[in-house]
């Protein structure tokens, strides 16, 4: 699908608004204007929360990923797969992606700006959701990935 001029202008406006929200929150971030992307690290209770976001002018979405800072060992991947599935079942917005082959975990959330605009409140909600969810679960998933507990005990750890 070819991107038209209207989509490009709208995407740039959305990107500008996203950056304004980060500026207002005094977030230190790296801006890549040519890709309409930002990267930042927020400080959680225990483990930092990274946010990599891009405004996609073709799909007309803002996609944000938050990679967790550890790799799940091969012998713990089945337990983590069940744990991630359990967490995702109760999340209202966004979800964790678990790559069984590599052991990597990302939190993913997006906002659409197709036939609409995204205001600052929507970005504040998006950033807040990423921070809250990742900060709530990154340490639990790390604990499960390093332990020797079975699936039932891992699920108890999440509650």
C-alpha positions as a printed Julia matrix, in Angstrom:
159×3 Matrix{Float64}:
  0.0     0.0    0.0
  1.36    3.38  -0.96
  1.44    6.12   1.65
 -0.24    9.34   0.59
  0.69   12.88   1.57
 -2.2    13.15   4.04
 -0.99   10.04   5.9
  2.56   11.38   6.04
  1.44   14.74   7.45
 -0.79   13.06  10.0
  2.0    10.7   11.05
  4.39   13.62  11.56
  1.77   15.43  13.64
  1.22   12.33  15.77
  4.98   11.95  16.25
  5.25   15.59  17.31
  2.49   15.12  19.87
  4.15   11.98  21.24
  7.46   13.84  21.66
  5.65   16.74  23.36
  4.21   14.33  25.93
  7.66   12.9   26.63
  9.05   16.44  26.96
  6.27   17.45  29.37
  7.02   14.35  31.48
 10.74   15.25  31.48
 11.61   11.91  29.88
 15.08   11.7   28.43
 14.73   10.07  25.01
 16.41    9.61  21.66
 14.44   10.86  18.67
 14.87    9.48  15.15
 12.86   11.93  13.05
 13.58   10.18   9.75
 11.94    7.0   11.08
  9.41    8.75  13.36
 10.81    6.7   16.24
 11.78    7.29  19.86
 13.69    5.25  22.42
 13.76    5.88  26.14
 14.34    4.18  29.47
 12.06    4.78  32.43
 13.13    3.84  35.94
 10.87    1.29  37.58
 10.87   -0.04  41.11
 13.59   -2.56  40.39
 14.38   -3.1   36.71
 14.47   -0.3   34.09
 11.59   -0.15  31.59
 12.65    0.5   27.99
 10.26    1.91  25.42
 10.92    1.72  21.69
  8.1     3.42  19.77
  7.53    4.14  16.11
  4.81    6.01  14.25
  3.95    3.85  11.23
  2.55    6.05   8.48
  1.55    3.06   6.32
 -0.51    1.21   8.92
 -1.39    4.47  10.69
 -0.49    3.18  14.14
  1.87    4.07  16.94
  3.58    0.83  17.94
  5.45    0.66  21.22
  7.57   -2.25  22.39
  9.21   -2.69  25.75
 11.87   -5.41  25.63
 12.65   -7.12  28.92
 16.33   -7.08  29.86
 16.89  -10.81  30.13
 16.77  -13.94  28.01
 14.88  -16.96  29.24
 17.09  -20.06  29.42
 16.0   -22.95  27.17
 15.11  -25.19  30.1
 12.66  -22.57  31.5
 10.88  -21.59  28.27
  7.87  -23.89  28.67
  7.14  -22.49  32.13
  7.58  -18.91  30.92
  5.32  -19.55  27.91
  2.53  -20.59  30.29
  3.27  -17.64  32.62
  3.13  -15.13  29.75
 -0.13  -16.66  28.54
 -1.58  -16.33  32.04
 -0.55  -12.69  32.3
 -1.94  -11.87  28.85
 -5.31  -13.36  29.75
 -5.85  -10.57  32.29
 -4.34   -7.52  30.56
 -6.82   -4.94  29.31
 -4.47   -3.27  26.84
 -1.29   -4.55  25.29
  0.28   -7.97  25.64
  3.56   -9.74  26.17
  5.21  -11.44  23.2
  7.4   -14.43  24.03
  9.74  -15.8   21.37
 10.21  -19.43  22.33
 13.17  -19.84  19.95
 15.25  -16.94  21.33
 13.87  -16.65  24.87
 13.13  -12.94  24.46
 10.09  -11.19  25.92
  8.59   -7.86  24.8
  5.55   -5.96  25.92
  3.6    -4.63  22.91
  0.88   -1.99  22.67
 -0.36    0.19  19.84
 -2.66    3.1   19.1
 -4.36    3.64  15.75
 -4.68    7.06  14.17
 -6.54    5.91  11.05
 -9.32    8.43  10.36
 -8.63   10.07  13.72
 -6.06   11.87  15.81
 -4.35   10.83  19.01
 -4.37   13.39  21.79
 -1.88   13.77  24.61
 -4.09   11.85  27.05
 -3.96    8.78  24.82
 -0.16    8.92  24.78
 -0.06    9.41  28.54
 -2.27    6.33  28.9
 -0.06    4.35  26.52
  3.16    5.27  28.34
  1.54    4.68  31.73
  0.25    1.28  30.67
  3.65    0.2   29.4
  5.35    1.36  32.56
  2.82   -0.14  34.97
  2.51   -3.52  33.25
  6.22   -4.02  32.59
  7.2    -2.8   36.05
  4.63   -5.15  37.62
  5.74   -8.26  35.73
  9.39   -7.93  34.67
 10.76   -8.97  38.06
  8.25  -11.83  38.4
  9.11  -13.18  34.96
 12.82  -12.86  35.72
 12.33  -14.74  39.01
 10.41  -17.53  37.26
 13.01  -17.75  34.49
 15.85  -18.16  36.99
 14.07  -20.56  39.34
 13.35  -24.24  39.23
  9.65  -24.07  40.07
  7.05  -25.86  38.03
  4.11  -24.34  36.2
  1.71  -24.34  39.17
  4.19  -22.57  41.45
  5.05  -20.1   38.68
  1.37  -19.22  38.31
  1.09  -18.7   42.09
  4.06  -16.34  41.84
  2.09  -14.17  39.41
 -0.88  -13.71  41.73
